[in-house]
Coordinates of C-alpha atoms and ligand atoms in Angstrom, one line a residue:
X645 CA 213.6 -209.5 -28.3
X646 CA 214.1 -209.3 -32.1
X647 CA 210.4 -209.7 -33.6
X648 CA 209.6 -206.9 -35.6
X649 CA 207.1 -205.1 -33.9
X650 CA 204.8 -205.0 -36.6
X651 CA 202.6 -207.8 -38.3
X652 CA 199.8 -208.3 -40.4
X653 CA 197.2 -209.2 -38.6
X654 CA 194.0 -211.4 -39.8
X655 CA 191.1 -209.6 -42.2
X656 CA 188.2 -209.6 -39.9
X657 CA 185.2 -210.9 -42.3
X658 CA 181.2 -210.3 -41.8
X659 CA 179.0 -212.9 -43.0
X660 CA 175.7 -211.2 -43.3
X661 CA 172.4 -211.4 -44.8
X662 CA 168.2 -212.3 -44.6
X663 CA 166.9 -214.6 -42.2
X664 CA 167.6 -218.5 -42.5
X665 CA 169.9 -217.7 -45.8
X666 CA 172.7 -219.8 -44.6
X667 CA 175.5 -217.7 -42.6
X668 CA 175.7 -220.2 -39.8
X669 CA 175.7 -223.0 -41.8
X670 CA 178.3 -221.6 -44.0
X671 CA 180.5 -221.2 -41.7
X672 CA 179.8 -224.3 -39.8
X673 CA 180.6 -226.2 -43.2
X674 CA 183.9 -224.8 -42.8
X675 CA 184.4 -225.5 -39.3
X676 CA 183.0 -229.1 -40.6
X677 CA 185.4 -229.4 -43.2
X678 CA 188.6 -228.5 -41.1
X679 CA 187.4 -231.5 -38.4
X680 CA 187.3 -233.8 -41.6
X681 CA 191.1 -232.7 -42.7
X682 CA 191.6 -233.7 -39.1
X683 CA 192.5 -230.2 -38.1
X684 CA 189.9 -229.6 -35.9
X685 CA 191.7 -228.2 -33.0
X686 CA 193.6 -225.6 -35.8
X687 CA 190.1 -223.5 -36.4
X688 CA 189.1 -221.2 -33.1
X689 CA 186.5 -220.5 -31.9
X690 CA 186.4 -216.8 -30.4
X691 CA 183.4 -215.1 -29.0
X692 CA 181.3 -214.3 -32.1
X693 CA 183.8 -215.3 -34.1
X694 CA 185.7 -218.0 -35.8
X695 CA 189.1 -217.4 -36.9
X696 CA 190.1 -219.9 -39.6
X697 CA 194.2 -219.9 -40.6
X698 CA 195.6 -219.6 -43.8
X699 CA 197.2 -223.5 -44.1
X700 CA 193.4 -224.9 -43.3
X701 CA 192.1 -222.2 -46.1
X702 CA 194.7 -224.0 -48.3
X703 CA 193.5 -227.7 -47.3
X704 CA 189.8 -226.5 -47.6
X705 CA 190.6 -224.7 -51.2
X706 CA 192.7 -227.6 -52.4
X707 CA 194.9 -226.7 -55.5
X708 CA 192.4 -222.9 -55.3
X709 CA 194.9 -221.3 -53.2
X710 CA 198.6 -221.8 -52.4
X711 CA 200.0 -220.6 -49.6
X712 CA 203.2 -219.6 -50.7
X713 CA 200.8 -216.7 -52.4
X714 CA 199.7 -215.2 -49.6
X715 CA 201.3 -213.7 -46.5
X716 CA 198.5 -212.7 -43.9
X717 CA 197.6 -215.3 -41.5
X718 CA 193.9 -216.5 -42.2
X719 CA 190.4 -214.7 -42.0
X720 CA 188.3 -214.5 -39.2
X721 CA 184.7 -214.8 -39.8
X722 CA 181.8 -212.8 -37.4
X723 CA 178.7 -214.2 -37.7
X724 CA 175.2 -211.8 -37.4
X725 CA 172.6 -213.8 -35.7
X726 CA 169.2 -213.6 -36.8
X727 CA 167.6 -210.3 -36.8
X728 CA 170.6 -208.8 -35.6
X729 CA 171.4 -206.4 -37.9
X730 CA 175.0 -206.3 -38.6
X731 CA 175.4 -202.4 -38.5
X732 CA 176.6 -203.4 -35.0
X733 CA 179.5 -203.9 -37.2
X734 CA 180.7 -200.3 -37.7
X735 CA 183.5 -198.2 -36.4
X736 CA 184.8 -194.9 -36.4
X737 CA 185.2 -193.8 -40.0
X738 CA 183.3 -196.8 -41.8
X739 CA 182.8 -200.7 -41.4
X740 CA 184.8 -203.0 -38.4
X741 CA 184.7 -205.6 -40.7
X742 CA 187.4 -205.1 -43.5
X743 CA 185.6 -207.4 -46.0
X744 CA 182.1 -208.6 -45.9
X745 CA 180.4 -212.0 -47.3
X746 CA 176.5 -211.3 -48.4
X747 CA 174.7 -214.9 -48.6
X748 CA 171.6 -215.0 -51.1
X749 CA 170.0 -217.7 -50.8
X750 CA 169.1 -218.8 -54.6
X751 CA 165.7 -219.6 -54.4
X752 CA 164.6 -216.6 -51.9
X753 CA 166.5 -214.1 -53.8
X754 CA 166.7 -210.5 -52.4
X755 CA 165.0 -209.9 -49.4
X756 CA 164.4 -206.9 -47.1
X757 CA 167.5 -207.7 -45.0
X758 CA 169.6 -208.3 -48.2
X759 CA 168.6 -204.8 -49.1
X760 CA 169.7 -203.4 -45.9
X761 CA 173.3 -205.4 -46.1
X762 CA 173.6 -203.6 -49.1
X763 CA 172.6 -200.1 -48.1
X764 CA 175.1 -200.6 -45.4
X765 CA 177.9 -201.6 -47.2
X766 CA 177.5 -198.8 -49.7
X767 CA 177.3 -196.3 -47.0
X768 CA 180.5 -197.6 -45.2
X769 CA 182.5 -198.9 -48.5
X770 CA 183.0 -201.8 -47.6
X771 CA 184.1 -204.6 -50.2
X772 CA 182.4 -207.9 -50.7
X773 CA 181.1 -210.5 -52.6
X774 CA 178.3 -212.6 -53.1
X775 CA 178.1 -216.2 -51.7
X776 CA 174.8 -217.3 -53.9
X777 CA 173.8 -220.3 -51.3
X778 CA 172.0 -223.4 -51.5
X779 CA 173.0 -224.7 -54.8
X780 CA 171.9 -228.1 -54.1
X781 CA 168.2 -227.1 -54.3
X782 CA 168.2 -226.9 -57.9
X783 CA 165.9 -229.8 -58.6
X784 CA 167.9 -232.4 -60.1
X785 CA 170.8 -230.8 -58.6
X786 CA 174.1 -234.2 -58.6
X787 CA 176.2 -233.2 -55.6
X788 CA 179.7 -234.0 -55.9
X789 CA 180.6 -233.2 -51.7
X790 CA 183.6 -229.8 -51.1
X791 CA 183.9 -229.8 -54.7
X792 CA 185.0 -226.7 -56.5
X793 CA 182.2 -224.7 -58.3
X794 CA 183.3 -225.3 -61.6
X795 CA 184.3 -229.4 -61.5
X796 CA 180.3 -230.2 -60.0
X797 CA 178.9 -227.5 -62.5
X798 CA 180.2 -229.1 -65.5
X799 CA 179.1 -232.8 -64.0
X800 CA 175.5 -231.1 -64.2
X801 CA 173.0 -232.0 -66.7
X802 CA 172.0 -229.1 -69.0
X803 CA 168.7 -228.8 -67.6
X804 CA 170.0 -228.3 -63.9
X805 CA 172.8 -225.9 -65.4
X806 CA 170.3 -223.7 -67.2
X807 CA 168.4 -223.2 -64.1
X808 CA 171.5 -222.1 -62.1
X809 CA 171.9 -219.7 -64.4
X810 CA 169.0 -218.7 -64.4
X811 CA 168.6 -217.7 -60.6
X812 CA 172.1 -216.2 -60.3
X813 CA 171.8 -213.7 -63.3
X814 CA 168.4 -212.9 -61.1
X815 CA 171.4 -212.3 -58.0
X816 CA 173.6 -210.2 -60.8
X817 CA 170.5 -208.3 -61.9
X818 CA 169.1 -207.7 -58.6
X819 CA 172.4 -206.1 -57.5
X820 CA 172.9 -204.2 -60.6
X821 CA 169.4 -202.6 -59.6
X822 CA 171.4 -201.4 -56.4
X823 CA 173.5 -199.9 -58.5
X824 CA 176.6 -202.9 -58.3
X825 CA 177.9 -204.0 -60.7
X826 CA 178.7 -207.5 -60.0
X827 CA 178.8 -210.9 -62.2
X828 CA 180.2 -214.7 -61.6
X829 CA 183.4 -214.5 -59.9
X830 CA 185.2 -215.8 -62.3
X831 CA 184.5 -213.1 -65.0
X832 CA 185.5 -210.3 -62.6
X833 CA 188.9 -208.8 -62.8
X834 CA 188.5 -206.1 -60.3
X835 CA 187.1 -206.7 -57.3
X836 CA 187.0 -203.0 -56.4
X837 CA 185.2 -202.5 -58.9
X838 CA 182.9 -205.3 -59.4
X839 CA 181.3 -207.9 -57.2
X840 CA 181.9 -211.2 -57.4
X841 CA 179.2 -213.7 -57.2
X842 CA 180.0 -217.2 -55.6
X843 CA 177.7 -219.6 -55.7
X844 CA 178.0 -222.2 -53.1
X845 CA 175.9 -224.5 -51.1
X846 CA 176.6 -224.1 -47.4
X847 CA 175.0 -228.1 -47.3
X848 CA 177.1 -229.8 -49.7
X849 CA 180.6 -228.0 -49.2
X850 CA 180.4 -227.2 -53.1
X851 CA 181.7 -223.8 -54.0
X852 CA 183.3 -223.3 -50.7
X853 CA 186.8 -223.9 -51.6
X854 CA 186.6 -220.8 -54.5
X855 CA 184.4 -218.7 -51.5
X856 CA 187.3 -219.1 -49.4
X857 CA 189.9 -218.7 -52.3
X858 CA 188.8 -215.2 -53.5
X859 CA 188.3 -213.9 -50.1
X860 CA 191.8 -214.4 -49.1
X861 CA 192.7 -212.5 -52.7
X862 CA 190.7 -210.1 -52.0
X863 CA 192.1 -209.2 -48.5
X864 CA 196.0 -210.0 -49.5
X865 CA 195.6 -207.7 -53.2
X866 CA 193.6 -204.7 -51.6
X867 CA 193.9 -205.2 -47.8
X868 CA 197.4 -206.0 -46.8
X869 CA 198.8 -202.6 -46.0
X870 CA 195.6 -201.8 -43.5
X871 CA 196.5 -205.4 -41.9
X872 CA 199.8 -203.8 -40.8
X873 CA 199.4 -204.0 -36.8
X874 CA 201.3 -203.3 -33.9
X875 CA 201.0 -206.6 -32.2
X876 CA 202.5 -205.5 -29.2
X877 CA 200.4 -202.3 -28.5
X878 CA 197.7 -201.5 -26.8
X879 CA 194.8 -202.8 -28.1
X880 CA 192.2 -201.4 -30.3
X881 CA 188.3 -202.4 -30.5
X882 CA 185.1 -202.3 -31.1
X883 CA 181.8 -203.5 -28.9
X884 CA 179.6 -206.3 -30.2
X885 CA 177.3 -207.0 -27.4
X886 CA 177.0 -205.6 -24.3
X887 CA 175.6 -209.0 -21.9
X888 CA 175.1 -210.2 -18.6
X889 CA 177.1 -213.1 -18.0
X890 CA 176.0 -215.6 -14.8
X891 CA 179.2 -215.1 -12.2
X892 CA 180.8 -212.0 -14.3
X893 CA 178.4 -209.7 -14.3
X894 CA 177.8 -207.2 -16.9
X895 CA 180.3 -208.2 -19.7
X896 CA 181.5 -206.7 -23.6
X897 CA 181.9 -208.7 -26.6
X898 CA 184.4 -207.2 -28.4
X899 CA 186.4 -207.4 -31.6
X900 CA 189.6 -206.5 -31.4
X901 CA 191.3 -205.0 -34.6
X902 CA 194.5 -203.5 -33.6
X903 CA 197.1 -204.4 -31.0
X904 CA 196.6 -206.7 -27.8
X905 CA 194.5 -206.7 -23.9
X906 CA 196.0 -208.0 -21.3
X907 CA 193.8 -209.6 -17.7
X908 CA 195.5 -207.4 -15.9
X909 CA 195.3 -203.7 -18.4
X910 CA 192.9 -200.7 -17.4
X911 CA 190.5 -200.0 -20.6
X912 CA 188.2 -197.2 -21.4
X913 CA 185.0 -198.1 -23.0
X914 CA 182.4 -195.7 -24.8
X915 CA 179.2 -195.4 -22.5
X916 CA 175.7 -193.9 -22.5
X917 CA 177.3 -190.9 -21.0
X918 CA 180.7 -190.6 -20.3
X919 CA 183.7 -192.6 -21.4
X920 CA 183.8 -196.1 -18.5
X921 CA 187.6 -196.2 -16.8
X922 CA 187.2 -199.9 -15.3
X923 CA 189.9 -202.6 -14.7
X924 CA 189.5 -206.1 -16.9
X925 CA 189.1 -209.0 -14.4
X926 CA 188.8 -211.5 -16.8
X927 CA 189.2 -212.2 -20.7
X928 CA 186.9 -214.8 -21.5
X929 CA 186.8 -217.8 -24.6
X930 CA 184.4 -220.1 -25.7
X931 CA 186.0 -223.7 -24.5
X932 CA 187.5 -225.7 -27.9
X933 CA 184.7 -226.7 -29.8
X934 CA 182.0 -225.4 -28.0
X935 CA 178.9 -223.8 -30.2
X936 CA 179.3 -220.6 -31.2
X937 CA 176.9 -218.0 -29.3
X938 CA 175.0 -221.0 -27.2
X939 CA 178.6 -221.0 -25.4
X940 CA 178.1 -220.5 -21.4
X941 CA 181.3 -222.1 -20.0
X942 CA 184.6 -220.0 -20.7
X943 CA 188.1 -220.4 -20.7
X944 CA 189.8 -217.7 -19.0
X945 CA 193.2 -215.9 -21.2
X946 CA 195.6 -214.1 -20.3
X947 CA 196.4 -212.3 -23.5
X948 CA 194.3 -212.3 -26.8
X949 CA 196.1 -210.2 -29.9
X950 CA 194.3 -208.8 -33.0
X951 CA 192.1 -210.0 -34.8
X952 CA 190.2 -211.2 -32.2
X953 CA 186.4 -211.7 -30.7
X954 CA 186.8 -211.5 -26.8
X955 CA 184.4 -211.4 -23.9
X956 CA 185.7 -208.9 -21.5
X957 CA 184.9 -208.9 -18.0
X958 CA 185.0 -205.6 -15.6
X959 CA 183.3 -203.7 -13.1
X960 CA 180.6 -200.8 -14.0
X961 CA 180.0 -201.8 -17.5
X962 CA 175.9 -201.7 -16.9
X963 CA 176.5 -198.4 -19.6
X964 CA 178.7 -199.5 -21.9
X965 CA 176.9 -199.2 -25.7
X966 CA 177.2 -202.2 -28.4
X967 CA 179.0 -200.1 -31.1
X968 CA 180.7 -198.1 -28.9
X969 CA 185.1 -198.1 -28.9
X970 CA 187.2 -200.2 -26.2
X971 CA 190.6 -198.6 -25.5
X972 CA 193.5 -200.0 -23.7
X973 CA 195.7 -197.7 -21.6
X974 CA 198.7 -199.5 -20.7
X975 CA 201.7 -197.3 -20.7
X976 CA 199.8 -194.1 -21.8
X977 CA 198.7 -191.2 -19.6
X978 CA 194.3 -192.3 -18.6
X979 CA 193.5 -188.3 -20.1
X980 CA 195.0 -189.2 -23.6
X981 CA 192.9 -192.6 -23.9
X982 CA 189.9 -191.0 -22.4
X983 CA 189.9 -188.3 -25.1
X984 CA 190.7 -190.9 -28.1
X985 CA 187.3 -192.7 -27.0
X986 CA 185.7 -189.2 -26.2
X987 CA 186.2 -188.4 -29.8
X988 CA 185.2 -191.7 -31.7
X989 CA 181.9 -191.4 -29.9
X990 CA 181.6 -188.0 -30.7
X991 CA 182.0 -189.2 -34.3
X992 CA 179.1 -191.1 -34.7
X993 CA 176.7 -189.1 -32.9
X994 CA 173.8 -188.3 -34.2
X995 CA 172.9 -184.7 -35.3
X996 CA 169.5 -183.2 -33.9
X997 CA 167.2 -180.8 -34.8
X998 CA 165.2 -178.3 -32.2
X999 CA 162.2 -180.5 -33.1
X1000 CA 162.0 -184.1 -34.8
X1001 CA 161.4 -187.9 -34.1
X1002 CA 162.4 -190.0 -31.3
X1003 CA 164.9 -192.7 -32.9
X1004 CA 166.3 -195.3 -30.8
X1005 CA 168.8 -198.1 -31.8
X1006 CA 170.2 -201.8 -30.3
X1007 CA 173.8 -199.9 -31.3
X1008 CA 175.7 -196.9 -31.8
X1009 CA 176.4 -198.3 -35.3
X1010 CA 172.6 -198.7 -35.9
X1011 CA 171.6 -195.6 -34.7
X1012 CA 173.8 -194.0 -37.2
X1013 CA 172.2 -195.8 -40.0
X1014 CA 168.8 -194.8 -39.0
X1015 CA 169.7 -191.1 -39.2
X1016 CA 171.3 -191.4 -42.3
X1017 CA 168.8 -193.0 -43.9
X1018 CA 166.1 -190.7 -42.2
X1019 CA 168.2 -187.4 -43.4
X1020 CA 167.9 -188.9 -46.6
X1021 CA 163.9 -189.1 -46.1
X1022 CA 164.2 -185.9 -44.7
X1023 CA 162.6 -186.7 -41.2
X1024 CA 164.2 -184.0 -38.2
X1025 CA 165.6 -186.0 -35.1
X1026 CA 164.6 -184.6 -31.9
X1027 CA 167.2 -187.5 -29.8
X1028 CA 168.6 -190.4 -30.7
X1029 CA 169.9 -192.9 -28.4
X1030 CA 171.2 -196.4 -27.8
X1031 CA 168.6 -198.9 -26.2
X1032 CA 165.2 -199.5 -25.4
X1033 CA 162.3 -197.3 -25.7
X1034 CA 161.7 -196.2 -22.3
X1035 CA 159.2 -193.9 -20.4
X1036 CA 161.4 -190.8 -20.8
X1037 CA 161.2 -191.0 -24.7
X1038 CA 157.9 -191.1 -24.5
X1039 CA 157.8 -187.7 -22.8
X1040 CA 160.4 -186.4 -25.1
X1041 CA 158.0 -187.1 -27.8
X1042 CA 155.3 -185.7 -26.0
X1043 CA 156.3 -182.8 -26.1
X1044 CA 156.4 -182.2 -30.1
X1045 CA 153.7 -179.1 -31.5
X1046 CA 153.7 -181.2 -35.2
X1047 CA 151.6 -184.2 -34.5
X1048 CA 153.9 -186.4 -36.9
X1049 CA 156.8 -185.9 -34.8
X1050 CA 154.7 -187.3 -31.6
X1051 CA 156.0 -190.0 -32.7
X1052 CA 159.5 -192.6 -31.7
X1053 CA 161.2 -195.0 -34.0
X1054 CA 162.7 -197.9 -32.4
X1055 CA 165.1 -200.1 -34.6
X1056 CA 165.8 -204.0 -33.2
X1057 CA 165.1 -203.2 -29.8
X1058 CA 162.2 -203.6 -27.1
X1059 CA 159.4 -201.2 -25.8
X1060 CA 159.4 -201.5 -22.1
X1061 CA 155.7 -201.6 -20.9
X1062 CA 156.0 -198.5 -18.9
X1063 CA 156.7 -196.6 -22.5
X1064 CA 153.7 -198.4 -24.0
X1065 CA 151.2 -197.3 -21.7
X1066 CA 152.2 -194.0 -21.3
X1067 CA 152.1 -193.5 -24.9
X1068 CA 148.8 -194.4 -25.4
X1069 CA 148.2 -191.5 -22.7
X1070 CA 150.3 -188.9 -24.1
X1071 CA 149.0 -189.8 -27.9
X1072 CA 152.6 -191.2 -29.1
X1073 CA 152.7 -193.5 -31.6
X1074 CA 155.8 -196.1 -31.2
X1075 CA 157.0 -197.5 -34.7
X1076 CA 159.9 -200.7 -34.1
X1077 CA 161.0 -203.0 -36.6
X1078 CA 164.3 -205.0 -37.6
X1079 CA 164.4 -203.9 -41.0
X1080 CA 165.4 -200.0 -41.4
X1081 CA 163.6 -198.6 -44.3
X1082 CA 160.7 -200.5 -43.7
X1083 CA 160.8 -198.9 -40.3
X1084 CA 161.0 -195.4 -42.3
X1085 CA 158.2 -196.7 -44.7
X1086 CA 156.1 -197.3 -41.4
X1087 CA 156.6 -193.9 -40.1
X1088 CA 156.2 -192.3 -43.6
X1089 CA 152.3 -194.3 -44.1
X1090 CA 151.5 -192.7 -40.8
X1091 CA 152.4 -189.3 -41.9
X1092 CA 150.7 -189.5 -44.8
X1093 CA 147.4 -190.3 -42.8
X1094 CA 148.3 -187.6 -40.9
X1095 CA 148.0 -185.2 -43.4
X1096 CA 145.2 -186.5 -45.6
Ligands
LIG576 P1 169.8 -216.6 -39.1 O1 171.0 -216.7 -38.2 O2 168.5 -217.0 -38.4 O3 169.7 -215.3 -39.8 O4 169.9 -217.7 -40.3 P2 171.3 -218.1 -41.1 O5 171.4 -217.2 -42.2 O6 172.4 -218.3 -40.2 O7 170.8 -219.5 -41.7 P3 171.1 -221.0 -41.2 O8 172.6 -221.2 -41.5 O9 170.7 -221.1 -39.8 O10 170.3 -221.8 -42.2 C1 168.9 -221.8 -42.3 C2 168.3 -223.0 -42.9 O11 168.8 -223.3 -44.2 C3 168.8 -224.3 -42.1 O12 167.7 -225.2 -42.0 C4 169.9 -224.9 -42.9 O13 170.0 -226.2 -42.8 C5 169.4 -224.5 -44.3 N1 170.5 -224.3 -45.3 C6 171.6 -223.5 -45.1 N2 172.4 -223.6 -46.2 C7 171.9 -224.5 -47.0 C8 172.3 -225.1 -48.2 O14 173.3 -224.7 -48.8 N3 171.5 -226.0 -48.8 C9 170.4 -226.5 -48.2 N4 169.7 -227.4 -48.8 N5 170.0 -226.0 -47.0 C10 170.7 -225.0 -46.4
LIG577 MG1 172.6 -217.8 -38.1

């Protein structure tokens, strides 16, 4: 065998922002626009992800991008449903995702979760830009269909134009309040230092050919040497979703980001308590052309390489944590992987005080976030953990002498009626939202009553 052993593997690429802004459709646009090139079957569909290669980023961009320019092999694209905060989307020393897409929608502007996209990729340095959707709502808007931004910006009349404008130096002003500095994409020079705003509409195709054009500059000027992979090895990733799957049991989502799992390797997997040792008994795909994330039929693999989103079915799983690393073992000695996990988990866990709040999280990247951002408010954590708030918390709580810290702080996840009514007994008060400093903001009204 004479391949080098090492390759550069695909940028793995969040699209995040609010509610309804436009991720799916964006990237259904793209998916779209590869069917019309008649290349459907050359986009994949992975679980929770869509990996689009570099020659359909060329025949989507047009004369934008050439591929002669570029050597790594495509982007793949995660999508963050809904609510679903995409802090899911972190790893051991910062972000899974490499590169990140924020949508704003132009009319809504910021909102709450654009704010927390932001705060998050601060925190974990992670580089975007700004795709300022839904263009084509500008009222009097002429669409010109996949057009690049600037040919259907100069076919609009000035009126339309001056309105544009208007909303995306709101965008550029609104993130320079964050503390960005950003501007059109066009203008920017560095990307490191500056974020680039895009606009695009997600409906019409326009703007997508420059999205797609500086995201694969971005990744091959300040990405490549991270890409560098060793195909071959074991593989490296990250849990997305930790689901029950009708005739597989309990199964993980996982994005792979280094090397390659095999049906037949052993992995370890982070869980509630100890690292999981389990076999894989199946590696599972979404069926060509099936939707994204409605997906219920799978196509069995026997080998999926980095950078990939794979379902990953095995035995005792019920404790695995969305967040938490996946390991495989393969040639190593079961001790040396089990250590490696044992240590990423320990590096996101969650300092505690002697007395504090409750905080619980839908993922080990999440819970991580809230206790950043509630050091920064200065808020004590008594136990933070990964999943519902159950009974137990409640009598964790119970226990506190301060009245304000009687109190538990759930962030995108459920209160299980058990919990509900045995804090109204004990005299907890439960706080849950999907938005994180509005979750603090909650907690900090109620401490203020407190005390007044
Ligand atoms: P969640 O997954 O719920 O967070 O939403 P999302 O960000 O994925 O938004 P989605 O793609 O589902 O779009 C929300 C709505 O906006 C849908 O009705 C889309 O048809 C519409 N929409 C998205 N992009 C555009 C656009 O560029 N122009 C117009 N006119 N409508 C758009
Ligand atoms: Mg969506």
């Amino acid at each position: 065998d004479t391949r080098d052993p090492t390759s550069l593997r695909t940028p793995i690429v969040a699209v995040l922002g609010h509610v309804d802004h436009g991720k799916t459709s964006l990237l259904d646009k793209i998916r779209g626009s590869a069917v019309i090139e008649g290349e459907a079957g050359a986009i994949t569909q992975h679980i929770g992800a869509t990996a689009v290669p570099l020659d359909i980023i060329s025949s989507i961009a047009g004369e934008l991008v050439d591929p002669d320019d570029f050597d790594l092999p495509g982007l793949l694209f995660i999508d963050t449903p809904g609510h679903h905060s995409f802090t899911t989307l972190r790893s051991r020393g910062g972000a899974l995702a490499d590169i990140a897409i924020l949508v704003v929608d132009v009319n809504d502007g910021f909102q709450p979760q654009t704010l927390e996209a932001l705060d998050i990729l601060r925190r974990s340095q992670t580089p975007f830009i700004v795709a300022a959707n839904k263009i084509d709502t500008v009222p009097g808007w002429n669409a010109t269909e996949d057009s690049p931004i600037n040919d259907t910006y100069e076919s609009q009349s000035d009126r339309v134009r001056q309105r544009l404008d208007e909303s995306l130096y709101e965008i550029i002003g609104n993130l320079s309040d964050e503390g960005f500095s950003a501007d059109l994409y066009w203008r920017v020079q560095n990307f490191q230092r500056n974020v680039g705003v895009v606009p695009v509409s997600a409906m019409t195709g326009e703007g997508v050919p420059d999205l797609l054009t500086v995201m694969m500059g971005l990744s091959q000027r300040y990405m490549k040497e991270e890409m560098e992979i060793d195909v071959a090895g074991p593989g490296v990733g990250t849990v997305l979703e930790v689901k029950e799957e009708k005739g597989f049991g309990t199964t993980i989502d996982t994005v792979l980001y280094d090397g390659t799992i095999r049906s037949d390797d052993t992995i370890v997997v982070g869980g509630q308590n100890e690292p999981i040792v389990t076999d894989v008994r199946a590696l599972l795909q979404p069926r060509p052309l099936a939707e994204i994330r409605t997906e219920s039929r799978f196509e069995k693999v026997d080998e999926v390489s980095a950078a990939a989103g794979i379902k990953v079915a095995a035995p005792e799983l019920a404790d695995a944590m969305a967040g938490a690393p996946v390991r495989v073992v393969r040639d190593r000695a079961l001790e040396d992987v089990i250590d490696e996990v044992r240590a990423e988990l320990a590096d996101i866990a969650v300092d505690t005080a002697e007395a504090g709040v409750v905080v619980k999280a839908d993922t080990l990247g999440s819970l991580e976030a809230m206790a950043d951002a509630l050091g920064d408010a200065e808020v004590p954590i008594v136990r933070a953990e990964v999943g519902d708030v159950a009974p137990r918390d409640v009598s964790v709580a119970s226990t506190a002498d301060d009245g304000k810290q009687k109190a538990i702080l759930g962030f995108n996840v459920d209160t299980l009626d058990d919990a509900e009514q045995r804090a109204e007994i004990e005299d907890v008060e439960i706080f849950t939202d999907e938005v994180i400093y509005q979750l603090i903001e909650e907690y900090e009204a109620y401490v203020e009553g407190i005390e007044k």
